[in-house]
Short mmCIF file of C-alpha atoms in Angstrom, two decimals:
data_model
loop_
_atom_site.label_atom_id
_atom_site.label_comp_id
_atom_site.label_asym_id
_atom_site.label_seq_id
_atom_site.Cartn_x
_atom_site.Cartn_y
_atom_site.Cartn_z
CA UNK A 1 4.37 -2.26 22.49
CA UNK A 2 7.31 -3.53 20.19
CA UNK A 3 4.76 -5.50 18.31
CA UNK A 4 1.85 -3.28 17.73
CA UNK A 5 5.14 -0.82 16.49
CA UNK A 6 5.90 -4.01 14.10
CA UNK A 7 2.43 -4.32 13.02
CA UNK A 8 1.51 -0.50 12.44
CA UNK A 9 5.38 -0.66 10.03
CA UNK A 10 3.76 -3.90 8.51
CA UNK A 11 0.16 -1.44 7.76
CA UNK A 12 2.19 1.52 6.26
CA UNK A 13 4.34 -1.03 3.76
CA UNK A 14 0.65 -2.50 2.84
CA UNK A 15 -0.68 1.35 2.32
CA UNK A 16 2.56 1.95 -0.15
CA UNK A 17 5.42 3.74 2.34
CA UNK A 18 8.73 2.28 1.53
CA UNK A 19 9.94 1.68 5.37
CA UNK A 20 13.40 -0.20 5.10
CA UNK A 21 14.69 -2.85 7.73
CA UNK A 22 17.72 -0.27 8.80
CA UNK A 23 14.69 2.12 9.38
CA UNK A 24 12.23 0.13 11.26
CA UNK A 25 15.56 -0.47 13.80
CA UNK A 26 15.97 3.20 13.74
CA UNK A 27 12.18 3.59 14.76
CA UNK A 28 12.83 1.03 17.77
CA UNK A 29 15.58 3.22 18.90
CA UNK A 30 13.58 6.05 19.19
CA UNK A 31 11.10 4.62 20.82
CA UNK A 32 13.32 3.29 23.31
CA UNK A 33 14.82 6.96 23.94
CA UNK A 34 11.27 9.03 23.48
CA UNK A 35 9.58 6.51 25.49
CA UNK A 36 5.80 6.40 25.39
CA UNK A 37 4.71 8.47 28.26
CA UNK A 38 4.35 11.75 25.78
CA UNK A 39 2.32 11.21 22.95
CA UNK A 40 2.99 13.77 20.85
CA UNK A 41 6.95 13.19 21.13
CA UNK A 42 6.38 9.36 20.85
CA UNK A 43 4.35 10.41 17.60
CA UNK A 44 6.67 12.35 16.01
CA UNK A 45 9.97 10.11 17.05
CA UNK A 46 8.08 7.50 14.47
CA UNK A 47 7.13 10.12 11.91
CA UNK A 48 10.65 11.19 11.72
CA UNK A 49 12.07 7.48 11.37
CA UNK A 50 9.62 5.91 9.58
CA UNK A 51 8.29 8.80 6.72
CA UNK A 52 10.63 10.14 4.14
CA UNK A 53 7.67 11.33 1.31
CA UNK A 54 5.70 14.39 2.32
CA UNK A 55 3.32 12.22 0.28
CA UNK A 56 3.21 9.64 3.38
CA UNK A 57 2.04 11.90 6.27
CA UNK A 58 -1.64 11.34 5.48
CA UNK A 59 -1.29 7.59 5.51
CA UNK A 60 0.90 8.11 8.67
CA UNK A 61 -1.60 9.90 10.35
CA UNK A 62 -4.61 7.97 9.41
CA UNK A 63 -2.81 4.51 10.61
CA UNK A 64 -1.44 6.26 13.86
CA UNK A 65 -4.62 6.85 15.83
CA UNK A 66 -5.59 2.78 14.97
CA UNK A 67 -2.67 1.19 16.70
CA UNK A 68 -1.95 3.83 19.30
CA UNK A 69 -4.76 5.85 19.60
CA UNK A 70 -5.37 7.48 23.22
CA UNK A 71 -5.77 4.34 25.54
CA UNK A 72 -8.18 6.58 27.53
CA UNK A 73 -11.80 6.26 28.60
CA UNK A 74 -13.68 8.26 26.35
CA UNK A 75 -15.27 11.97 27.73
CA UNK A 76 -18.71 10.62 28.85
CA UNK A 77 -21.21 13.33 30.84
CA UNK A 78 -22.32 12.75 34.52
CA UNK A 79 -25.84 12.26 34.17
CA UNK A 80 -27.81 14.18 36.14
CA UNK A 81 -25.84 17.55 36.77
CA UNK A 82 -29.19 19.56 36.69
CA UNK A 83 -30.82 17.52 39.46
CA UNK A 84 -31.35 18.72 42.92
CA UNK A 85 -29.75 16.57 45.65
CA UNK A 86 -33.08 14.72 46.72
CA UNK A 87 -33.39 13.85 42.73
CA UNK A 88 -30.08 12.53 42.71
CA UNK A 89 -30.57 10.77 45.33
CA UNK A 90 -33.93 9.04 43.48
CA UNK A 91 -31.85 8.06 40.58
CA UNK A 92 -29.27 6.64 41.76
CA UNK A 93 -31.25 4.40 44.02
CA UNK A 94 -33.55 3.79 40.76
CA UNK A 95 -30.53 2.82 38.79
CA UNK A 96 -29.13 0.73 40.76
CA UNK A 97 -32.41 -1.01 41.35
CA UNK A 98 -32.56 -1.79 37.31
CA UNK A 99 -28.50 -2.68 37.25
CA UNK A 100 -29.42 -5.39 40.41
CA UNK A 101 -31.89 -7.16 38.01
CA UNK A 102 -30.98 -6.38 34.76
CA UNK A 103 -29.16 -8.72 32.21
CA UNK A 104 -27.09 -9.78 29.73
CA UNK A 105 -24.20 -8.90 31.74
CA UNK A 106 -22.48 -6.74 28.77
CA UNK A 107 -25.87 -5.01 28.33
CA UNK A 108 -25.87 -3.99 32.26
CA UNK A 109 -22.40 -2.71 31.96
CA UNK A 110 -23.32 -0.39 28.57
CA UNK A 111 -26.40 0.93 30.44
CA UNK A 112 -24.11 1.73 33.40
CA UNK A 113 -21.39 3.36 31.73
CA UNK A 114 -24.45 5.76 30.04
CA UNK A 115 -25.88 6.68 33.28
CA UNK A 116 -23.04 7.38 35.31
CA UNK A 117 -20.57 8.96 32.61
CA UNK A 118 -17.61 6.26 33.58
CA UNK A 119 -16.46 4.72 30.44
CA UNK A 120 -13.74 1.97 29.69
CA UNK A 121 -10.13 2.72 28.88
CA UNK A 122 -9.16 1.63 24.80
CA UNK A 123 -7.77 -1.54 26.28
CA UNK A 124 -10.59 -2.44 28.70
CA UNK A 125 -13.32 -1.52 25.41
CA UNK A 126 -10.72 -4.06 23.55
CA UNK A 127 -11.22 -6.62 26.49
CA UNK A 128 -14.62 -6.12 27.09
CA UNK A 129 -15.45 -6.81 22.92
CA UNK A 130 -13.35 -9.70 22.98
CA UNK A 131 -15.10 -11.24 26.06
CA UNK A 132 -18.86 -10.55 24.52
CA UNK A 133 -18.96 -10.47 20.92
CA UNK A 134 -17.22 -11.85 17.50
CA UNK A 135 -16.73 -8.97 15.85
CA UNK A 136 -13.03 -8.78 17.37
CA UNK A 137 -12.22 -12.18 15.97
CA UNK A 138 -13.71 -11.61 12.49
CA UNK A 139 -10.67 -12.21 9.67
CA UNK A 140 -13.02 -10.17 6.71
CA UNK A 141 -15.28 -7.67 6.30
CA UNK A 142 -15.53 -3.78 6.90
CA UNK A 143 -15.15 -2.03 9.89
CA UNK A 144 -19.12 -0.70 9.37
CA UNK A 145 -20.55 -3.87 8.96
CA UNK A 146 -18.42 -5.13 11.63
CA UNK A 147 -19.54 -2.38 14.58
CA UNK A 148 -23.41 -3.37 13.48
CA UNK A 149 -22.50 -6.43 14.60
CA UNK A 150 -21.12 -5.70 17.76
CA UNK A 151 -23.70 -3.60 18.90
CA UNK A 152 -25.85 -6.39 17.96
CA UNK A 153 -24.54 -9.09 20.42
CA UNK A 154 -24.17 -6.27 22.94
CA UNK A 155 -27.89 -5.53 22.96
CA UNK A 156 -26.85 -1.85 22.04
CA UNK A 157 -30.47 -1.20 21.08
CA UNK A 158 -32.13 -1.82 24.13
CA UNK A 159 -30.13 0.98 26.16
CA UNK A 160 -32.84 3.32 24.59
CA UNK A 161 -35.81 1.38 26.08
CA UNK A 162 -33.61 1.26 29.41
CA UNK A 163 -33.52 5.08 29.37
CA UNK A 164 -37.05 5.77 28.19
CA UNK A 165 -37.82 2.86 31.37
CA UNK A 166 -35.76 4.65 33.97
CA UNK A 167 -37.10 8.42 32.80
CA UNK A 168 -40.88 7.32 33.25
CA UNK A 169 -39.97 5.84 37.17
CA UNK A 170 -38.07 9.38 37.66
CA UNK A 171 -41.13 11.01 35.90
CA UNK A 172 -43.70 8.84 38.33
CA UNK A 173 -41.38 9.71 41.33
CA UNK A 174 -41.63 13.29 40.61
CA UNK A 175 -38.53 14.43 39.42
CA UNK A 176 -39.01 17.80 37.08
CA UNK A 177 -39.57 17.37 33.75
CA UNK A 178 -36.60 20.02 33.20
CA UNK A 179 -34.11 17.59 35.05
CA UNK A 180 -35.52 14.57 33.17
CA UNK A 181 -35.18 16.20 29.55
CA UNK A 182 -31.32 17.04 30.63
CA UNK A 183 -31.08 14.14 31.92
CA UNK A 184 -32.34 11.89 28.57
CA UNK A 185 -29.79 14.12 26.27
CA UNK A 186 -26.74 13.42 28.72
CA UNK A 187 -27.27 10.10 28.24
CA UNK A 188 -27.75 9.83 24.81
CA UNK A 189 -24.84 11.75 24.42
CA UNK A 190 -22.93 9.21 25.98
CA UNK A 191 -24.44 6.19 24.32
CA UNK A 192 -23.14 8.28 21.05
CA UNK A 193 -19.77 8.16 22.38
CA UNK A 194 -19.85 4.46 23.17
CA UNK A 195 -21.13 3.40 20.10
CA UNK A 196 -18.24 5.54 18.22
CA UNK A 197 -15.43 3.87 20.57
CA UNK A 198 -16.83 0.67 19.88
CA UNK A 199 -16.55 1.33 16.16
CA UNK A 200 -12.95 2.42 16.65
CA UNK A 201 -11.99 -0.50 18.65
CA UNK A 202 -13.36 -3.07 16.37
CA UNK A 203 -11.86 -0.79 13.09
CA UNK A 204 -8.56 -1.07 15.06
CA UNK A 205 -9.17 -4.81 15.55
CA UNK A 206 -9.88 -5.55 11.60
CA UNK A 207 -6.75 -3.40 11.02
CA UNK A 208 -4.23 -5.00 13.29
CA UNK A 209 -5.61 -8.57 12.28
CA UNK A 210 -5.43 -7.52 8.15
CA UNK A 211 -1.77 -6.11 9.01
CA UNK A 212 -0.56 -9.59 10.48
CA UNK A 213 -2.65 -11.32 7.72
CA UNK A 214 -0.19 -9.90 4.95
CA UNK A 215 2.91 -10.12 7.17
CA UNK A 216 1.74 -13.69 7.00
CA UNK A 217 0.67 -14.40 3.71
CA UNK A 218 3.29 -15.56 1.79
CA UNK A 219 4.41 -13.85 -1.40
CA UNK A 220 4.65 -17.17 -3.61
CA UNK A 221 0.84 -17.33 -3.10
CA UNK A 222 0.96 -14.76 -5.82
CA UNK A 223 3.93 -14.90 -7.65
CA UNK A 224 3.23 -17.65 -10.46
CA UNK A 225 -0.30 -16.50 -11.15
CA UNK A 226 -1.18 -15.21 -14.26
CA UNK A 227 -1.14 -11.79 -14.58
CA UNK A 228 -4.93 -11.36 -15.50
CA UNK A 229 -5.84 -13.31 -12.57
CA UNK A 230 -3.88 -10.84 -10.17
CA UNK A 231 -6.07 -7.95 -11.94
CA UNK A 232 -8.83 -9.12 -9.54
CA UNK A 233 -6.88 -8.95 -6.34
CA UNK A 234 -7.03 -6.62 -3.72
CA UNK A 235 -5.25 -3.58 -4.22
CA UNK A 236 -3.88 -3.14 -1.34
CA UNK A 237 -2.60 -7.05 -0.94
CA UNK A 238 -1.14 -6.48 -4.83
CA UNK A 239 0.80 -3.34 -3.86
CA UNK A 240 2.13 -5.10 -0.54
CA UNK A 241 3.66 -7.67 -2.94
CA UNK A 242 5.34 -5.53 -5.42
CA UNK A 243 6.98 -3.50 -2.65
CA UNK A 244 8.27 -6.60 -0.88
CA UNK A 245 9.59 -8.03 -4.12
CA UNK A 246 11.05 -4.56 -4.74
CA UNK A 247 12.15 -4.38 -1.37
CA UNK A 248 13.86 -8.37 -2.15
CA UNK A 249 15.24 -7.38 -5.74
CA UNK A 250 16.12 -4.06 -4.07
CA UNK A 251 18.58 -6.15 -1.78
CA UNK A 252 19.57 -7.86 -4.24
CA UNK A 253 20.67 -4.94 -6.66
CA UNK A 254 22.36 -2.86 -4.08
CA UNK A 255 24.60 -5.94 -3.11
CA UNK A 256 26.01 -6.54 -6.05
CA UNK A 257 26.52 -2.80 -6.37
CA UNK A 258 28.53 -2.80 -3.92
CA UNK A 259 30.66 -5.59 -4.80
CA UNK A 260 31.28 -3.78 -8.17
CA UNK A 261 32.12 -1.09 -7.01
CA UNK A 262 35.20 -0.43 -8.45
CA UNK A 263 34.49 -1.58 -11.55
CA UNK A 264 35.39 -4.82 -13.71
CA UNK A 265 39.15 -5.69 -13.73
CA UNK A 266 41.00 -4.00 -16.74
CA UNK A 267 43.57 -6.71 -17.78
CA UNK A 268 45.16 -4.95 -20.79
CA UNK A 269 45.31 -1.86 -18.83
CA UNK A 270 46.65 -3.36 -16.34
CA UNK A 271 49.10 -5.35 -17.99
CA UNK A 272 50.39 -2.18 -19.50
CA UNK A 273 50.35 0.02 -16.45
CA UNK A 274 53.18 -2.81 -14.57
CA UNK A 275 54.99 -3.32 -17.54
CA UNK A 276 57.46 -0.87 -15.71
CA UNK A 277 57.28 -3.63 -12.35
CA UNK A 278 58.50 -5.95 -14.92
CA UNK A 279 54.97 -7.40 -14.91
CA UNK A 280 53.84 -7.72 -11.09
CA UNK A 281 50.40 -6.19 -10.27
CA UNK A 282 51.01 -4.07 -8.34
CA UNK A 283 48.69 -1.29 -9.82
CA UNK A 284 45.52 -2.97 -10.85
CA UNK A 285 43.43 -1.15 -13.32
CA UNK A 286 39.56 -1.15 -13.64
CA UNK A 287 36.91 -0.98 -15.84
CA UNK A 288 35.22 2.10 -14.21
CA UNK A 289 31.41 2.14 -15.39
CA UNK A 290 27.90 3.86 -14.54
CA UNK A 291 26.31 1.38 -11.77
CA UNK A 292 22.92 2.36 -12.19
CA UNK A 293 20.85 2.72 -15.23
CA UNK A 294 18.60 4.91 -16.82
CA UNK A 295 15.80 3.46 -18.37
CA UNK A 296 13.18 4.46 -21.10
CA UNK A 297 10.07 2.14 -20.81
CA UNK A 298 7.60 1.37 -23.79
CA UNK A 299 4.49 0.25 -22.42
CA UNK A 300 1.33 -1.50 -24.29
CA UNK A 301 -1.70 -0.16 -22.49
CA UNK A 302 -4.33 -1.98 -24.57
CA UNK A 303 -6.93 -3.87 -23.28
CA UNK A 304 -4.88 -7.50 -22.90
CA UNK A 305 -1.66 -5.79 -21.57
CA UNK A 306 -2.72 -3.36 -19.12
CA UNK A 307 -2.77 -5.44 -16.07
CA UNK A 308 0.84 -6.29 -16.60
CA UNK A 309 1.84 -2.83 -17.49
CA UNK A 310 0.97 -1.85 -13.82
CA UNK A 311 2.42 -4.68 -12.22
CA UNK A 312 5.58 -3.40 -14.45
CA UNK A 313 5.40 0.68 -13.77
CA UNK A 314 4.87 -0.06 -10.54
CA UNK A 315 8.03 -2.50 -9.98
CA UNK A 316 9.93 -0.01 -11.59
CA UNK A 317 9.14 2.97 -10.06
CA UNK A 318 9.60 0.88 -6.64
CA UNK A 319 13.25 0.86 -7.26
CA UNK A 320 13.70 4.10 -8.25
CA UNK A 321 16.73 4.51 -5.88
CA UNK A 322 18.33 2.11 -7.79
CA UNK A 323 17.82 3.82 -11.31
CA UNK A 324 19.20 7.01 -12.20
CA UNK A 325 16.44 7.60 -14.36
CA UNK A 326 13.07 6.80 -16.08
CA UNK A 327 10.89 7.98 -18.69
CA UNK A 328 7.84 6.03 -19.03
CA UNK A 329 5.62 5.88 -22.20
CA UNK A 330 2.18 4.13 -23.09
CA UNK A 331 1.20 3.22 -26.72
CA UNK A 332 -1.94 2.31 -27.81
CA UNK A 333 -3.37 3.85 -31.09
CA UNK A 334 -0.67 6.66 -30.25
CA UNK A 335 2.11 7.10 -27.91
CA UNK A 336 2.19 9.70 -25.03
CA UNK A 337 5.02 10.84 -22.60
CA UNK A 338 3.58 10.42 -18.85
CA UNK A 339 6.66 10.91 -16.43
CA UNK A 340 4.71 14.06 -15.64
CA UNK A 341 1.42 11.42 -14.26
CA UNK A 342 4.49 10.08 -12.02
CA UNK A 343 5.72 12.29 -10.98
CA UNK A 344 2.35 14.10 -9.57
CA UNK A 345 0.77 10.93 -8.55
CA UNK A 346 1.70 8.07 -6.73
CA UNK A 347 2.36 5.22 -8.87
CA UNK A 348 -0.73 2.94 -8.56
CA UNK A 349 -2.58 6.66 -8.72
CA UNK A 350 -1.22 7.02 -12.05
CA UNK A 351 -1.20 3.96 -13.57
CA UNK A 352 -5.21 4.08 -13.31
CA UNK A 353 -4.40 7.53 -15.39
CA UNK A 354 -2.03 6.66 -17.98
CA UNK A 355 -4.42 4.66 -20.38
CA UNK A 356 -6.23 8.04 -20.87
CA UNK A 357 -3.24 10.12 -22.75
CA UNK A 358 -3.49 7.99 -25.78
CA UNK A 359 -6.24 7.05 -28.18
CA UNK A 360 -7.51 3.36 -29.04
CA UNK A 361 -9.95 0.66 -28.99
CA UNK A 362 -10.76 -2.64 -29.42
CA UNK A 363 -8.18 -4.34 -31.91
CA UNK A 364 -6.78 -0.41 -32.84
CA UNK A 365 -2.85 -0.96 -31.60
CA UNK A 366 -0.61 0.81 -34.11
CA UNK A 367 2.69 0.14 -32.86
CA UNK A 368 4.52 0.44 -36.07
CA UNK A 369 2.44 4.65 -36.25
CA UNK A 370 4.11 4.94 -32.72
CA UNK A 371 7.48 3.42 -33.11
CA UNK A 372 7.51 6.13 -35.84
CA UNK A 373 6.24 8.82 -33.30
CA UNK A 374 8.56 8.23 -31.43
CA UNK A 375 11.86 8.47 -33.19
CA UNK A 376 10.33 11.99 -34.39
CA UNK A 377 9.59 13.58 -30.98
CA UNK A 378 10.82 11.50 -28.13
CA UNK A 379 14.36 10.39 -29.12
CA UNK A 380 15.66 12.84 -26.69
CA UNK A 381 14.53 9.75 -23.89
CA UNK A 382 17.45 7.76 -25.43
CA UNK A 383 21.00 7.94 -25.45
CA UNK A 384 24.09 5.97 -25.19
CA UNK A 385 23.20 4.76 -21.42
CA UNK A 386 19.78 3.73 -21.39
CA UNK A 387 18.07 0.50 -21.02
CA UNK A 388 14.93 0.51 -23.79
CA UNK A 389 12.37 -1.71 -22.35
CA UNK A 390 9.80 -2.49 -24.98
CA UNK A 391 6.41 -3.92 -22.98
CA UNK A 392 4.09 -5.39 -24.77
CA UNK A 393 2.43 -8.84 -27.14
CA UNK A 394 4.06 -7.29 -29.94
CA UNK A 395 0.35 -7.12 -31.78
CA UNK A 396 0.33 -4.54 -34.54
CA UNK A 397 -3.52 -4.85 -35.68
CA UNK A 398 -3.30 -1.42 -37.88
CA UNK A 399 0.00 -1.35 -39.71
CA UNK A 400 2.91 -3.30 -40.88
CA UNK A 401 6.00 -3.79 -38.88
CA UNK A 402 8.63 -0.73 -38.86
CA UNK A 403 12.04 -2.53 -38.37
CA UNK A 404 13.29 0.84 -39.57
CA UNK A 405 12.03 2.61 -36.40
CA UNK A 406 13.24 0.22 -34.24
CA UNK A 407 16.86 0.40 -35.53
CA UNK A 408 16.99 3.77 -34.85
CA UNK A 409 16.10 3.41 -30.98
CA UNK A 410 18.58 0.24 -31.21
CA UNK A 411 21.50 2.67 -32.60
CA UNK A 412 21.35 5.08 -29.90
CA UNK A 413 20.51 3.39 -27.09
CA UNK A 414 23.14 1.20 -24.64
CA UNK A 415 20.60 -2.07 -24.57
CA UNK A 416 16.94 -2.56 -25.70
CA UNK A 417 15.30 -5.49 -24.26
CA UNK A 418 11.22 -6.70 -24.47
CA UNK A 419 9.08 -8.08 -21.91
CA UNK A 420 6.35 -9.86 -23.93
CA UNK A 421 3.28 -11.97 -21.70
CA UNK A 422 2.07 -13.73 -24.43
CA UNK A 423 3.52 -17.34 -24.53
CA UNK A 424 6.23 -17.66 -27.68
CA UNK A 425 3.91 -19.53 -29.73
CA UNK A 426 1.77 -16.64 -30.74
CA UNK A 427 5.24 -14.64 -31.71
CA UNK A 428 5.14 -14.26 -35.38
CA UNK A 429 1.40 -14.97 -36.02
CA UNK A 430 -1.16 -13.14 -37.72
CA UNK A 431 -0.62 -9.67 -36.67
CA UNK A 432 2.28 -10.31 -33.88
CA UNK A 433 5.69 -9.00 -35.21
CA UNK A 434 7.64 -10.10 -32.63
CA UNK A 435 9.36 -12.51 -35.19
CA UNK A 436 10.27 -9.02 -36.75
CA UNK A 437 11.36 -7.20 -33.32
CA UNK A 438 12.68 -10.04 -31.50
CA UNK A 439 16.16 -10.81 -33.30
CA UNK A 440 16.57 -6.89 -32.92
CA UNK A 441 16.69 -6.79 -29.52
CA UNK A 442 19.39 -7.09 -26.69
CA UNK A 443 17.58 -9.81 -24.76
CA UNK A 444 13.80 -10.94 -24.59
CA UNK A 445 12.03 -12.11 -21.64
CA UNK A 446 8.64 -13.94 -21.55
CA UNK A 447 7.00 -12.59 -18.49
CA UNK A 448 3.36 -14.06 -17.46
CA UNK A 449 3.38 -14.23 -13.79
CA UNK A 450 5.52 -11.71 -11.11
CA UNK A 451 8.16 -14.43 -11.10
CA UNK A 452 9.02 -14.39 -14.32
CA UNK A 453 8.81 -9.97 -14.16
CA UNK A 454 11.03 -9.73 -11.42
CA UNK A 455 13.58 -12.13 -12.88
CA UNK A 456 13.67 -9.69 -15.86
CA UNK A 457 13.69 -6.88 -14.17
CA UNK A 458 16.45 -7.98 -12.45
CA UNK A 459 18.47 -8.86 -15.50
CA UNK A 460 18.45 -5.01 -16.16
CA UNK A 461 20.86 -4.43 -13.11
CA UNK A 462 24.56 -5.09 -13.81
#
């Protein structure tokens, strides 16, 4: 049980749920005091450990059923309810004559389980696929294409030609065709059921398998690729990486937050506050100062930069509890606010939105029209304690460079600092102004991979 609980916290990180260590422990505690035998109390014991974001439940309760679904035998009918006792009799001496000589073995247990109404627990189903087909030891594909396949190498097809078989010996026996029509829709009724715990149990199998798979997969696989080579990733494997490098740099952040807690050390005012002690330290001063920043981010959402613009929002917005705030813009022919997109949508929800506030096209980026823009309607995003992060190649295909602009944001913000992706030797050529920007800014960062991101990101952090 501890490990499917480890695997189902391992799906929910991959869907996007932040789920700390501290509260995967907590989880384990409260499994270990609701126990297992209630479902509904085991249930919500892990909701209330593991989910913090209303937004969450629906993942939670999708993933749930997969990895502890009702271990059960699925409500099958008794065939046969609407038979006299002498026709009962026939069939079950007619059934069992068919079960004594029929085979595959997996296909005479199906047919039984359809005629008599007693079906498999989750964990038998599990066994019995494991035993008789490949579908449970598949590593890709989809869960439909999977179950096809299942029922393929189970002979699931040939339970209908069974039934229509055993109906016409009833039928030639006697029994009324009232009790035989009854009798064909219990069963098929049943073989319905099968066929849709089947499909769970090999969905659950691809899930639990895909789960380990990324638990597995290590994050340097990914972290010094290109950027638009990561564009044609899985989603799902792409946001499992970001929120374990968050998770990492997360770490990271909050430990040296704590260390600095108190602040720098203050010499002068220290020096002057024991000038009375004849100059022992006894009262040591510190530099008291905001730990966590707020942060304005500038991002490029042209054609070239939009990849790394999500990787980027979606770092960001990972660490949230480490910022104390953000206001994210896109530029592209014009500049648009869109910390109302965020806050609505999840991030990787609205980063698919984002590119649709402003205007643009092919070889149309007017930074220099939306450096201006800005300064006119947004400068209430900067002040004395915010980070700037400029995102982008620097490319300015419609105008000339506004250094004027810029200073402004410079002047009243605490630090601006660019993350450009385009190597430095394309700084300063035809219509990159980055040899313009770059000697403006606090610090600039060449960022073409997640490696080179997070290091960046992580320079923002005191």
């Amino acid at each position: 049980m501890d490990q499917r609980v480890v695997d189902f916290i391992h799906a929910l990180r991959a869907r996007g749920v932040r789920i700390s260590l501290a509260e995967s422990i907590d989880a384990m505690r409260c499994i270990e005091i609701a126990g297992v035998a209630d479902k509904q109390f085991f249930r919500s014991a892990l909701r209330a450990s593991l989910v913090k974001e209303p937004r969450d439940l629906p993942t939670f309760d999708e993933l749930f059923p997969r990895f502890f679904g009702l271990d059960t035998p699925p409500s099958l009918h008794q065939p046969g309810s609407g038979m006299s006792p002498e026709e009962r009799e026939q069939l079950e001496r007619m059934l069992q004559q068919m079960l004594a000589s029929l085979t595959p073995e997996q296909l005479r247990r199906l047919f039984e389980m359809m005629m008599t109404g007693q079906g498999m627990s989750g964990g038998q189903m599990r066994q019995f696929l494991s035993e008789n087909t490949t579908a449970m030891q598949m590593v890709t594909g989809f869960q439909p294409w999977a179950t096809r396949r299942a029922l393929r190498e189970l002979h699931f097809d040939r339970l209908e030609q069974l039934l229509q078989e055993l109906l016409e010996r009833l039928r030639q026996a006697g029994v009324s065709e009232a009790a035989l029509q009854q009798l064909e829709q219990e069963a098929r009724e049943n073989r319905a059921a099968l066929a849709q715990q089947i499909g769970k149990e090999v969905g659950n199998g691809l899930q639990q398998y895909e789960a380990g798979e990324r638990r597995r997969r290590p994050i340097e696989d990914l972290q010094d690729r290109p950027f638009e080579e990561l564009q044609h990733q899985n989603d799902d494997d792409m946001r499992a990486v970001i929120n374990r490098l968050a998770a990492q740099l997360r770490t990271r952040v909050a430990l040296r937050q704590k260390r600095a807690s108190k602040g720098a050390l203050d010499a002068k005012s220290t020096i002057r506050a024991n000038l009375r002690y004849s100059g022992v330290p006894l009262d040591v001063r510190y530099r008291h100062k905001h730990l966590k920043p707020r942060i304005t981010v500038i991002c490029d959402v042209s054609g070239s930069m939009r990849a790394v613009t999500g990787f980027m929002l979606m770092l960001v917005y990972a660490l949230q509890d480490q910022i104390s705030r953000t206001r994210p813009f896109v530029y592209y022919r014009t500049i648009a606010d869109v910390q109302a997109d965020f806050q609505r949508l999840r991030p990787e929800e609205a980063i698919r939105v984002v590119p649709e506030r402003v205007q643009g096209g092919p070889w149309q980026t007017n930074l220099s029209e939306c450096l201006a823009t800005f300064t006119r309607d947004h400068l209430d995003a900067v002040d004395r304690r915010t980070t700037v992060i400029f995102l982008g190649d620097g490319d300015d295909h419609l105008s000339p460079p506004n250094p004027r602009a810029f200073e402004i944001i410079k002047r009243r913000a605490h630090r601006v600092v660019w993350f450009n992706p385009e190597p430095p030797y394309r700084w300063g050529r035809d219509d990159n102004h980055m040899h313009i920007y770059g000697p403006m800014c606090d610090a600039v960062h060449h960022v073409s991979n997640l490696r080179q991101l997070v290091a960046a990101v992580d320079g923002l952090f005191p």
